[in-house]
Amino acid sequence: MSTATAGGPAAPGPPGPPAPGTHRSSIVRTRPWLAVCFLLPALVLLGALVVYPIVYSVHRSLFDASGTGFVGLGNYIELFTDDDTLTAIKNNTIWVIVAPTVCTALGLIFAVLTERVRWGTAFKLIVFMPMAISMLAAGIIFRLVYEQDPDRGVANAVWVGIHDTFNEASAWPGARPRPNGDLEKTGGGSYTTGSPVDAAGPANLPLVGVPPQDLTDAAEASPARPAGDGGVTGTVWVDFAKGGGGEPNVVDPGEKALAGVVVEAVRDGRVVATATTGEDGVFTLPAEADGAHLRLPASNFTEAYNGVNWLGPSLITPAIIASYVWMWAGFAMVLIAAGLAGVPRELLEAARVDGANEWQVFRRVTVPVLAPVLAVVLVTLMINVLKIFDLVYIIAPGATQSDANVLALQLYLSSFGTGADQGVGSAIAVLLLLLVVPVMVFNIRRLRRENRR
């Protein structure tokens, strides 16, 4: 501020602040060495950890396995003619399309649904907790989850439990007739007597092939006695005595009964009577069974349902993607929830006042406003899955590792596996870089557009 004297000019005031950027630009122009000193450590690290590896990989990809013979683009041609690498490219395409999309969609759903509930913070904490686990630990966890044996694998334990709830398990899986007996294999896996039965004597149906451990709680078999009403009786048992001995096709002392076996009496291709063996293996059919053939349906002997082969060739990639979603859906949810907290409530309330239902508010207001956040999450996850290695390497067993192959795993196997060829491995590294660059360029341009607004 200046003051004026009578009849004289105003005294000059203190100088104002310099124009924006003037001081900074003057330092750079007058003392460039100072700027270089500040930037030098970062430039050295950037050159050593980023620029040099990229340049060396490009250079190494032009040479053979020994590194002495120049092959030009031969390694790149091999990438697109090798079956393992083509499988890796196909699987990476599936990963890039499916995994980020599912994670982002689940994160959006979780963030929106938990926004107004009292226990939303606790739910978000639980969903985000897998992010605290390393890829190595998550791979070991899901390798156990996907075990084929229902007694060890959680996924198959649940699946088998659901299956057995709606489909009754067989009584004695794997049991079969004694060789040279009267029972013969018929259509569909059932066994039928070669000769008809009558009420005069018992119809013994000896079986073998039942593991001893499955007979621990089984009762001792009893010889059947003729029924007084003209019915047909018999015994179904394991015709095998511990320690050997015994007479074939005869119920000997100590031999085990097979309880719960369904026996059908069949005449002219039609079932005329049905019975089920008791704890002592004895069954009783009514008089209609006299003169009929006895059949043991295949449902008595079908192998127990053992669940789904999650780590088989057809399901290995979806199974590993599911484990990735389990880890990263929480990451997407937290970022989207942070963006959702910044959505003006006036927009949502105005839409509701105008008559929009919750689905319309979500689709027409919430999602468009969150589009920048969704793009950040989607692009980040796309870059992440292009480099996926740990989960595939740990979860996929050796037999199906080639079916789950991805580019990062193929890079490792080509560079350090059997018949290592670091020329091909470097070519895969360059290919991965070329796949990541467009996504990064898109992300940088989107950020610049956001900053201009």
Tab-separated table of C-alpha atoms in Angstrom:
chain	number	residue	atom	x	y	z
A	1	MET	CA	0.000	0.000	0.000
A	2	SER	CA	1.367	3.473	-0.888
A	3	THR	CA	0.889	6.855	0.771
A	4	ALA	CA	0.663	10.246	-0.993
A	5	THR	CA	1.929	13.651	0.149
A	6	ALA	CA	0.221	16.845	-0.757
A	7	GLY	CA	1.184	17.876	-4.258
A	8	GLY	CA	3.643	14.981	-4.638
A	9	PRO	CA	3.662	11.491	-6.139
A	10	ALA	CA	2.714	8.396	-4.119
A	11	ALA	CA	5.585	6.560	-2.400
A	12	PRO	CA	6.295	3.090	-3.828
A	13	GLY	CA	5.025	0.116	-1.742
A	14	PRO	CA	6.703	-3.268	-1.125
A	15	PRO	CA	7.077	-5.506	-4.164
A	16	GLY	CA	4.290	-8.048	-4.746
A	17	PRO	CA	4.766	-11.849	-5.004
A	18	PRO	CA	6.562	-13.157	-8.113
A	19	ALA	CA	4.495	-14.535	-10.937
A	20	PRO	CA	3.770	-18.296	-10.673
A	21	GLY	CA	6.625	-20.425	-11.967
A	22	THR	CA	9.079	-17.512	-12.210
A	23	HIS	CA	11.230	-18.525	-9.233
A	24	ARG	CA	11.291	-22.190	-10.202
A	25	SER	CA	12.188	-21.537	-13.840
A	26	SER	CA	14.891	-19.088	-12.858
A	27	ILE	CA	16.575	-21.674	-10.609
A	28	VAL	CA	16.522	-24.262	-13.411
A	29	ARG	CA	18.002	-21.765	-15.887
A	30	THR	CA	20.640	-20.271	-13.626
A	31	ARG	CA	21.633	-23.401	-11.667
A	32	PRO	CA	20.841	-26.507	-13.765
A	33	TRP	CA	23.406	-28.558	-11.859
A	34	LEU	CA	21.197	-28.266	-8.750
A	35	ALA	CA	18.235	-29.820	-10.574
A	36	VAL	CA	20.514	-32.562	-11.908
A	37	CYS	CA	21.748	-33.351	-8.388
A	38	PHE	CA	18.213	-33.782	-7.160
A	39	LEU	CA	17.168	-35.915	-10.131
A	40	LEU	CA	20.328	-37.989	-10.435
A	41	PRO	CA	19.496	-40.678	-7.811
A	42	ALA	CA	16.078	-41.233	-9.345
A	43	LEU	CA	17.528	-41.314	-12.858
A	44	VAL	CA	20.192	-43.834	-11.825
A	45	LEU	CA	17.622	-46.137	-10.232
A	46	LEU	CA	15.297	-45.748	-13.209
A	47	GLY	CA	18.076	-46.571	-15.616
A	48	ALA	CA	19.376	-49.540	-13.619
A	49	LEU	CA	16.020	-51.102	-12.776
A	50	VAL	CA	13.891	-50.218	-15.814
A	51	VAL	CA	15.763	-48.910	-18.854
A	52	TYR	CA	18.730	-51.301	-18.781
A	53	PRO	CA	16.633	-54.490	-18.331
A	54	ILE	CA	14.359	-53.437	-21.201
A	55	VAL	CA	17.271	-52.662	-23.535
A	56	TYR	CA	19.096	-55.861	-22.569
A	57	SER	CA	15.960	-57.993	-23.055
A	58	VAL	CA	15.399	-56.563	-26.530
A	59	HIS	CA	19.064	-57.178	-27.391
A	60	ARG	CA	19.103	-60.706	-25.912
A	61	SER	CA	15.932	-61.662	-27.771
A	62	LEU	CA	17.811	-61.330	-31.059
A	63	PHE	CA	20.335	-64.066	-30.165
A	64	ASP	CA	20.183	-67.832	-29.762
A	65	ALA	CA	20.244	-69.883	-26.550
A	66	SER	CA	23.994	-69.511	-26.110
A	67	GLY	CA	23.841	-65.760	-26.642
A	68	THR	CA	26.520	-65.790	-29.342
A	69	GLY	CA	24.590	-66.501	-32.528
A	70	PHE	CA	22.470	-63.711	-34.009
A	71	VAL	CA	19.036	-65.040	-35.065
A	72	GLY	CA	17.214	-61.779	-35.699
A	73	LEU	CA	13.460	-62.251	-35.357
A	74	GLY	CA	13.789	-66.046	-35.170
A	75	ASN	CA	12.867	-66.150	-31.479
A	76	TYR	CA	9.743	-64.079	-32.140
A	77	ILE	CA	8.718	-66.389	-34.963
A	78	GLU	CA	9.156	-69.344	-32.605
A	79	LEU	CA	6.787	-67.708	-30.102
A	80	PHE	CA	3.910	-67.849	-32.553
A	81	THR	CA	4.660	-71.372	-33.751
A	82	ASP	CA	5.249	-73.051	-30.376
A	83	ASP	CA	2.142	-74.768	-28.945
A	84	ASP	CA	2.989	-73.945	-25.312
A	85	THR	CA	3.409	-70.254	-26.053
A	86	LEU	CA	0.197	-70.141	-28.094
A	87	THR	CA	-1.639	-71.761	-25.164
A	88	ALA	CA	-0.117	-69.137	-22.859
A	89	ILE	CA	-1.295	-66.313	-25.136
A	90	LYS	CA	-4.794	-67.794	-25.272
A	91	ASN	CA	-4.945	-68.151	-21.483
A	92	ASN	CA	-3.620	-64.625	-20.962
A	93	THR	CA	-6.402	-63.349	-23.200
A	94	ILE	CA	-8.944	-65.170	-21.041
A	95	TRP	CA	-7.340	-63.760	-17.903
A	96	VAL	CA	-7.358	-60.169	-19.191
A	97	ILE	CA	-11.019	-60.365	-20.219
A	98	VAL	CA	-12.493	-62.346	-17.321
A	99	ALA	CA	-10.536	-61.644	-14.130
A	100	PRO	CA	-10.563	-57.779	-14.141
A	101	THR	CA	-14.196	-57.691	-15.256
A	102	VAL	CA	-15.387	-60.066	-12.531
A	103	CYS	CA	-13.309	-58.355	-9.822
A	104	THR	CA	-14.573	-54.909	-10.822
A	105	ALA	CA	-18.197	-56.059	-11.025
A	106	LEU	CA	-18.040	-57.753	-7.624
A	107	GLY	CA	-16.266	-54.752	-6.118
A	108	LEU	CA	-18.994	-52.444	-7.446
A	109	ILE	CA	-21.767	-54.693	-6.114
A	110	PHE	CA	-20.138	-55.053	-2.699
A	111	ALA	CA	-19.460	-51.308	-2.424
A	112	VAL	CA	-23.032	-50.328	-3.325
A	113	LEU	CA	-24.776	-52.975	-1.211
A	114	THR	CA	-22.712	-52.295	1.910
A	115	GLU	CA	-22.933	-48.516	1.700
A	116	ARG	CA	-25.962	-48.174	3.967
A	117	VAL	CA	-25.865	-51.243	6.166
A	118	ARG	CA	-24.622	-51.031	9.730
A	119	TRP	CA	-22.194	-53.927	9.379
A	120	GLY	CA	-20.843	-52.717	6.027
A	121	THR	CA	-17.416	-51.815	7.426
A	122	ALA	CA	-16.970	-55.284	8.942
A	123	PHE	CA	-17.997	-56.905	5.656
A	124	LYS	CA	-15.537	-54.765	3.692
A	125	LEU	CA	-12.782	-55.693	6.132
A	126	ILE	CA	-13.485	-59.411	5.659
A	127	VAL	CA	-13.569	-59.113	1.861
A	128	PHE	CA	-10.365	-57.052	1.824
A	129	MET	CA	-8.448	-59.377	4.175
A	130	PRO	CA	-7.211	-61.748	1.398
A	131	MET	CA	-5.158	-58.830	0.054
A	132	ALA	CA	-2.955	-59.215	3.145
A	133	ILE	CA	-2.026	-62.744	2.001
A	134	SER	CA	0.813	-63.243	-0.425
A	135	MET	CA	0.222	-64.924	-3.775
A	136	LEU	CA	2.352	-67.824	-2.566
A	137	ALA	CA	0.172	-68.415	0.502
A	138	ALA	CA	-3.045	-68.003	-1.519
A	139	GLY	CA	-1.782	-70.540	-4.056
A	140	ILE	CA	-1.087	-73.097	-1.332
A	141	ILE	CA	-4.519	-72.492	0.212
A	142	PHE	CA	-6.352	-73.021	-3.061
A	143	ARG	CA	-4.222	-76.006	-4.007
A	144	LEU	CA	-5.664	-77.664	-0.897
A	145	VAL	CA	-9.166	-76.321	-1.580
A	146	TYR	CA	-9.169	-77.922	-5.034
A	147	GLU	CA	-7.868	-81.337	-3.917
A	148	GLN	CA	-9.738	-84.164	-5.664
A	149	ASP	CA	-10.213	-86.209	-2.476
A	150	PRO	CA	-13.393	-84.907	-0.705
A	151	ASP	CA	-11.793	-85.748	2.644
A	152	ARG	CA	-9.078	-83.145	1.943
A	153	GLY	CA	-10.429	-80.707	-0.632
A	154	VAL	CA	-13.018	-78.227	0.669
A	155	ALA	CA	-14.524	-77.582	-2.775
A	156	ASN	CA	-15.204	-81.254	-3.437
A	157	ALA	CA	-16.370	-81.873	0.130
A	158	VAL	CA	-19.104	-79.283	-0.393
A	159	TRP	CA	-19.875	-80.466	-3.915
A	160	VAL	CA	-20.097	-84.135	-2.927
A	161	GLY	CA	-22.299	-83.236	0.037
A	162	ILE	CA	-24.742	-81.406	-2.238
A	163	HIS	CA	-24.657	-84.231	-4.791
A	164	ASP	CA	-25.329	-86.952	-2.209
A	165	THR	CA	-28.219	-84.933	-0.777
A	166	PHE	CA	-30.153	-85.343	-4.031
A	167	ASN	CA	-28.648	-88.601	-5.284
A	168	GLU	CA	-28.582	-91.610	-3.005
A	169	ALA	CA	-25.170	-93.220	-2.736
A	170	SER	CA	-24.710	-96.856	-3.781
A	171	ALA	CA	-24.677	-99.525	-1.072
A	172	TRP	CA	-21.441	-101.327	-1.978
A	173	PRO	CA	-19.424	-99.574	-4.707
A	174	GLY	CA	-17.025	-101.827	-6.572
A	175	ALA	CA	-18.605	-105.146	-5.501
A	176	ARG	CA	-18.869	-107.799	-8.236
A	177	PRO	CA	-19.995	-111.452	-8.576
A	178	ARG	CA	-17.721	-114.291	-7.601
A	179	PRO	CA	-16.038	-115.807	-10.688
A	180	ASN	CA	-17.704	-118.936	-12.085
A	181	GLY	CA	-20.898	-118.136	-10.171
A	182	ASP	CA	-24.485	-117.964	-11.382
A	183	LEU	CA	-24.553	-114.177	-11.545
A	184	GLU	CA	-23.740	-112.739	-14.969
A	185	LYS	CA	-23.136	-109.166	-16.025
A	186	THR	CA	-26.043	-107.646	-17.916
A	187	GLY	CA	-26.831	-104.261	-19.461
A	188	GLY	CA	-26.187	-101.047	-17.554
A	189	GLY	CA	-23.783	-102.621	-15.068
A	190	SER	CA	-26.343	-104.853	-13.344
A	191	TYR	CA	-25.898	-108.574	-12.542
A	192	THR	CA	-28.572	-111.230	-13.193
A	193	THR	CA	-28.763	-114.919	-12.335
A	194	GLY	CA	-28.351	-117.248	-15.295
A	195	SER	CA	-31.023	-119.662	-14.059
A	196	PRO	CA	-34.437	-118.961	-12.537
A	197	VAL	CA	-34.950	-119.338	-8.797
A	198	ASP	CA	-37.633	-121.171	-6.889
A	199	ALA	CA	-38.979	-121.261	-3.376
A	200	ALA	CA	-37.617	-124.719	-2.660
A	201	GLY	CA	-34.141	-123.553	-1.721
A	202	PRO	CA	-32.309	-120.333	-0.883
A	203	ALA	CA	-31.035	-118.138	-3.715
A	204	ASN	CA	-27.499	-117.347	-2.623
A	205	LEU	CA	-25.835	-114.408	-4.359
A	206	PRO	CA	-22.118	-114.361	-3.435
A	207	LEU	CA	-20.074	-111.244	-4.197
A	208	VAL	CA	-16.428	-110.263	-3.923
A	209	GLY	CA	-14.380	-107.088	-4.442
A	210	VAL	CA	-15.395	-105.252	-1.255
A	211	PRO	CA	-12.373	-103.765	0.587
A	212	PRO	CA	-11.939	-105.242	4.094
A	213	GLN	CA	-11.984	-101.781	5.701
A	214	ASP	CA	-15.520	-101.264	4.391
A	215	LEU	CA	-16.674	-104.419	6.200
A	216	THR	CA	-15.473	-103.435	9.668
A	217	ASP	CA	-18.983	-102.677	10.947
A	218	ALA	CA	-20.771	-105.267	8.772
A	219	ALA	CA	-22.643	-108.102	10.533
A	220	GLU	CA	-21.915	-111.784	9.961
A	221	ALA	CA	-23.880	-113.269	7.087
A	222	SER	CA	-26.689	-115.732	7.898
A	223	PRO	CA	-27.843	-118.594	5.652
A	224	ALA	CA	-31.373	-117.979	4.377
A	225	ARG	CA	-34.192	-120.340	5.287
A	226	PRO	CA	-37.095	-121.161	2.984
A	227	ALA	CA	-40.136	-118.906	3.404
A	228	GLY	CA	-43.309	-120.590	4.540
A	229	ASP	CA	-45.589	-118.719	2.123
A	230	GLY	CA	-43.923	-119.835	-1.096
A	231	GLY	CA	-41.658	-116.801	-1.309
A	232	VAL	CA	-38.065	-116.765	-2.441
A	233	THR	CA	-35.308	-116.135	0.091
A	234	GLY	CA	-31.575	-115.776	-0.218
A	235	THR	CA	-28.410	-114.120	1.085
A	236	VAL	CA	-26.126	-111.511	-0.415
A	237	TRP	CA	-22.695	-111.632	1.204
A	238	VAL	CA	-18.959	-111.393	0.633
A	239	ASP	CA	-17.891	-114.946	-0.198
A	240	PHE	CA	-14.465	-114.596	1.302
A	241	ALA	CA	-13.191	-115.892	4.627
A	242	LYS	CA	-10.303	-114.135	6.343
A	243	GLY	CA	-7.236	-116.338	6.204
A	244	GLY	CA	-8.609	-118.401	3.316
A	245	GLY	CA	-10.610	-121.606	3.451
A	246	GLY	CA	-14.356	-121.940	3.241
A	247	GLU	CA	-16.517	-123.416	0.528
A	248	PRO	CA	-17.350	-121.344	-2.573
A	249	ASN	CA	-20.987	-120.238	-2.988
A	250	VAL	CA	-21.763	-121.281	0.578
A	251	VAL	CA	-22.278	-118.957	3.559
A	252	ASP	CA	-19.399	-119.926	5.840
A	253	PRO	CA	-18.987	-118.771	9.452
A	254	GLY	CA	-17.247	-115.399	9.748
A	255	GLU	CA	-18.140	-114.185	6.259
A	256	LYS	CA	-19.669	-110.706	6.142
A	257	ALA	CA	-23.173	-109.780	5.064
A	258	LEU	CA	-23.960	-107.009	2.571
A	259	ALA	CA	-26.863	-105.018	3.965
A	260	GLY	CA	-28.998	-102.633	1.929
A	261	VAL	CA	-28.569	-104.391	-1.418
A	262	VAL	CA	-31.617	-104.115	-3.700
A	263	VAL	CA	-32.692	-107.434	-5.267
A	264	GLU	CA	-35.201	-107.513	-8.140
A	265	ALA	CA	-37.151	-110.467	-9.461
A	266	VAL	CA	-37.399	-110.195	-13.258
A	267	ARG	CA	-39.709	-112.205	-15.506
A	268	ASP	CA	-40.000	-111.571	-19.263
A	269	GLY	CA	-38.023	-108.361	-18.894
A	270	ARG	CA	-40.389	-106.967	-16.258
A	271	VAL	CA	-39.698	-106.501	-12.531
A	272	VAL	CA	-42.320	-108.478	-10.608
A	273	ALA	CA	-40.950	-108.057	-7.070
A	274	THR	CA	-38.270	-106.146	-5.168
A	275	ALA	CA	-36.587	-106.676	-1.797
A	276	THR	CA	-33.686	-105.216	0.182
A	277	THR	CA	-31.219	-107.244	2.211
A	278	GLY	CA	-31.201	-106.857	5.986
A	279	GLU	CA	-28.263	-106.520	8.367
A	280	ASP	CA	-27.550	-110.253	8.035
A	281	GLY	CA	-27.649	-110.078	4.211
A	282	VAL	CA	-30.910	-112.039	3.948
A	283	PHE	CA	-33.694	-110.937	1.607
A	284	THR	CA	-37.236	-112.263	1.130
A	285	LEU	CA	-39.261	-111.930	-2.071
A	286	PRO	CA	-42.988	-112.712	-2.361
A	287	ALA	CA	-44.363	-115.740	-4.186
A	288	GLU	CA	-44.466	-113.795	-7.486
A	289	ALA	CA	-40.686	-114.199	-7.656
A	290	ASP	CA	-40.911	-117.983	-7.910
A	291	GLY	CA	-39.491	-118.999	-11.298
A	292	ALA	CA	-38.091	-115.526	-12.068
A	293	HIS	CA	-34.478	-114.438	-12.507
A	294	LEU	CA	-32.880	-112.352	-9.772
A	295	ARG	CA	-31.150	-109.128	-10.709
A	296	LEU	CA	-28.886	-106.888	-8.693
A	297	PRO	CA	-29.277	-103.367	-10.195
A	298	ALA	CA	-26.196	-101.323	-11.058
A	299	SER	CA	-27.232	-98.732	-8.433
A	300	ASN	CA	-25.932	-101.135	-5.792
A	301	PHE	CA	-22.377	-101.052	-7.127
A	302	THR	CA	-21.687	-97.711	-8.782
A	303	GLU	CA	-18.558	-96.036	-7.528
A	304	ALA	CA	-19.043	-93.298	-4.969
A	305	TYR	CA	-19.256	-89.806	-6.440
A	306	ASN	CA	-15.837	-88.244	-5.982
A	307	GLY	CA	-16.605	-84.668	-6.950
A	308	VAL	CA	-15.252	-82.473	-9.726
A	309	ASN	CA	-11.713	-82.541	-11.049
A	310	TRP	CA	-11.109	-78.841	-10.446
A	311	LEU	CA	-7.461	-79.106	-11.453
A	312	GLY	CA	-8.173	-81.070	-14.626
A	313	PRO	CA	-7.455	-79.732	-18.127
A	314	SER	CA	-10.903	-78.227	-18.671
A	315	LEU	CA	-11.335	-76.411	-15.338
A	316	ILE	CA	-7.794	-75.505	-14.280
A	317	THR	CA	-7.816	-71.957	-15.701
A	318	PRO	CA	-11.300	-71.010	-14.330
A	319	ALA	CA	-10.307	-72.476	-10.958
A	320	ILE	CA	-7.165	-70.344	-10.757
A	321	ILE	CA	-9.072	-67.240	-11.908
A	322	ALA	CA	-11.546	-67.867	-9.059
A	323	SER	CA	-8.683	-67.800	-6.560
A	324	TYR	CA	-7.464	-64.519	-8.063
A	325	VAL	CA	-10.954	-63.007	-7.773
A	326	TRP	CA	-11.055	-64.096	-4.116
A	327	MET	CA	-7.897	-62.067	-3.504
A	328	TRP	CA	-8.524	-58.954	-5.607
A	329	ALA	CA	-12.266	-58.336	-5.351
A	330	GLY	CA	-11.590	-56.609	-2.023
A	331	PHE	CA	-9.079	-54.282	-3.684
A	332	ALA	CA	-11.676	-53.271	-6.276
A	333	MET	CA	-14.343	-52.858	-3.589
A	334	VAL	CA	-12.235	-50.485	-1.459
A	335	LEU	CA	-11.344	-48.199	-4.387
A	336	ILE	CA	-14.918	-48.116	-5.668
A	337	ALA	CA	-16.280	-47.500	-2.147
A	338	ALA	CA	-13.924	-44.515	-1.830
A	339	GLY	CA	-15.228	-43.156	-5.122
A	340	LEU	CA	-18.798	-43.828	-4.081
A	341	ALA	CA	-18.297	-41.782	-0.916
A	342	GLY	CA	-17.592	-38.766	-3.119
A	343	VAL	CA	-20.766	-39.066	-5.196
A	344	PRO	CA	-23.030	-36.049	-4.475
A	345	ARG	CA	-26.078	-37.282	-2.585
A	346	GLU	CA	-28.144	-34.550	-4.230
A	347	LEU	CA	-27.873	-36.378	-7.556
A	348	LEU	CA	-29.172	-39.618	-6.094
A	349	GLU	CA	-31.999	-37.946	-4.192
A	350	ALA	CA	-32.993	-35.887	-7.223
A	351	ALA	CA	-33.248	-39.058	-9.317
A	352	ARG	CA	-35.423	-40.713	-6.666
A	353	VAL	CA	-37.652	-37.637	-6.420
A	354	ASP	CA	-38.087	-37.759	-10.208
A	355	GLY	CA	-39.497	-41.288	-9.836
A	356	ALA	CA	-36.464	-43.469	-10.586
A	357	ASN	CA	-36.290	-46.800	-8.786
A	358	GLU	CA	-33.097	-48.076	-7.171
A	359	TRP	CA	-32.016	-50.048	-10.237
A	360	GLN	CA	-32.448	-46.991	-12.454
A	361	VAL	CA	-30.541	-44.827	-9.972
A	362	PHE	CA	-27.734	-47.384	-9.963
A	363	ARG	CA	-27.609	-47.771	-13.748
A	364	ARG	CA	-28.241	-44.157	-14.826
A	365	VAL	CA	-26.559	-42.200	-12.019
A	366	THR	CA	-24.193	-44.241	-9.842
A	367	VAL	CA	-22.355	-46.138	-12.560
A	368	PRO	CA	-21.801	-43.125	-14.894
A	369	VAL	CA	-20.517	-40.995	-12.000
A	370	LEU	CA	-18.183	-43.814	-10.923
A	371	ALA	CA	-16.943	-44.448	-14.472
A	372	PRO	CA	-13.474	-42.861	-13.869
A	373	VAL	CA	-12.950	-44.969	-10.737
A	374	LEU	CA	-14.142	-48.114	-12.504
A	375	ALA	CA	-11.701	-47.398	-15.338
A	376	VAL	CA	-8.826	-47.064	-12.852
A	377	VAL	CA	-9.676	-50.375	-11.192
A	378	LEU	CA	-10.174	-52.185	-14.490
A	379	VAL	CA	-6.930	-50.946	-16.055
A	380	THR	CA	-4.915	-51.648	-12.893
A	381	LEU	CA	-6.185	-55.215	-12.744
A	382	MET	CA	-5.559	-55.737	-16.449
A	383	ILE	CA	-1.901	-54.786	-16.005
A	384	ASN	CA	-1.736	-57.029	-12.948
A	385	VAL	CA	-3.132	-60.146	-14.636
A	386	LEU	CA	-0.853	-59.770	-17.641
A	387	LYS	CA	2.001	-60.526	-15.221
A	388	ILE	CA	0.245	-63.314	-13.276
A	389	PHE	CA	2.677	-66.078	-12.361
A	390	ASP	CA	2.539	-67.171	-8.715
A	391	LEU	CA	-0.972	-68.601	-8.584
A	392	VAL	CA	-0.600	-70.551	-11.819
A	393	TYR	CA	2.790	-71.986	-10.877
A	394	ILE	CA	1.635	-73.136	-7.422
A	395	ILE	CA	-1.955	-74.262	-8.006
A	396	ALA	CA	-1.610	-76.049	-11.358
A	397	PRO	CA	-0.256	-79.605	-10.913
A	398	GLY	CA	2.439	-80.826	-13.245
A	399	ALA	CA	-0.012	-82.873	-15.332
A	400	THR	CA	-2.134	-79.844	-16.266
A	401	GLN	CA	0.370	-77.004	-15.924
A	402	SER	CA	0.624	-76.763	-19.705
A	403	ASP	CA	-3.167	-76.300	-19.913
A	404	ALA	CA	-3.021	-73.414	-17.398
A	405	ASN	CA	0.095	-71.877	-18.926
A	406	VAL	CA	0.404	-68.063	-19.087
A	407	LEU	CA	3.077	-65.844	-20.586
A	408	ALA	CA	4.893	-65.091	-17.327
A	409	LEU	CA	5.075	-68.798	-16.499
A	410	GLN	CA	6.211	-69.629	-20.030
A	411	LEU	CA	8.897	-66.942	-19.708
A	412	TYR	CA	10.192	-68.633	-16.553
A	413	LEU	CA	10.066	-72.126	-18.027
A	414	SER	CA	11.738	-71.032	-21.262
A	415	SER	CA	14.513	-69.135	-19.498
A	416	PHE	CA	15.262	-71.438	-16.567
A	417	GLY	CA	13.470	-74.744	-17.171
A	418	THR	CA	14.578	-77.855	-19.015
A	419	GLY	CA	16.378	-76.865	-22.210
A	420	ALA	CA	16.652	-73.242	-21.083
A	421	ASP	CA	16.724	-70.730	-23.922
A	422	GLN	CA	17.051	-67.188	-22.665
A	423	GLY	CA	16.705	-65.866	-26.189
A	424	VAL	CA	13.132	-67.143	-26.349
A	425	GLY	CA	12.547	-66.059	-22.742
A	426	SER	CA	13.680	-62.533	-23.561
A	427	ALA	CA	11.369	-62.491	-26.583
A	428	ILE	CA	8.447	-63.391	-24.296
A	429	ALA	CA	9.488	-60.577	-21.941
A	430	VAL	CA	9.436	-58.112	-24.833
A	431	LEU	CA	6.039	-59.424	-25.909
A	432	LEU	CA	4.693	-58.870	-22.375
A	433	LEU	CA	6.087	-55.318	-22.445
A	434	LEU	CA	4.362	-54.643	-25.768
A	435	LEU	CA	1.079	-55.923	-24.339
A	436	VAL	CA	1.342	-53.759	-21.221
A	437	VAL	CA	2.364	-50.536	-23.000
A	438	PRO	CA	-1.011	-49.851	-24.724
A	439	VAL	CA	-2.850	-50.274	-21.445
A	440	MET	CA	-0.431	-47.891	-19.701
A	441	VAL	CA	-0.729	-45.326	-22.513
A	442	PHE	CA	-4.518	-45.475	-22.240
A	443	ASN	CA	-4.296	-44.979	-18.474
A	444	ILE	CA	-1.906	-42.008	-18.776
A	445	ARG	CA	-4.102	-40.290	-21.360
A	446	ARG	CA	-7.174	-40.834	-19.203
A	447	LEU	CA	-5.392	-39.306	-16.193
A	448	ARG	CA	-4.369	-36.277	-18.244
A	449	ARG	CA	-7.945	-35.759	-19.384
A	450	GLU	CA	-9.088	-35.940	-15.796
A	451	ASN	CA	-6.516	-33.337	-14.723
A	452	ARG	CA	-7.650	-30.888	-17.402
A	453	ARG	CA	-11.200	-30.863	-16.066
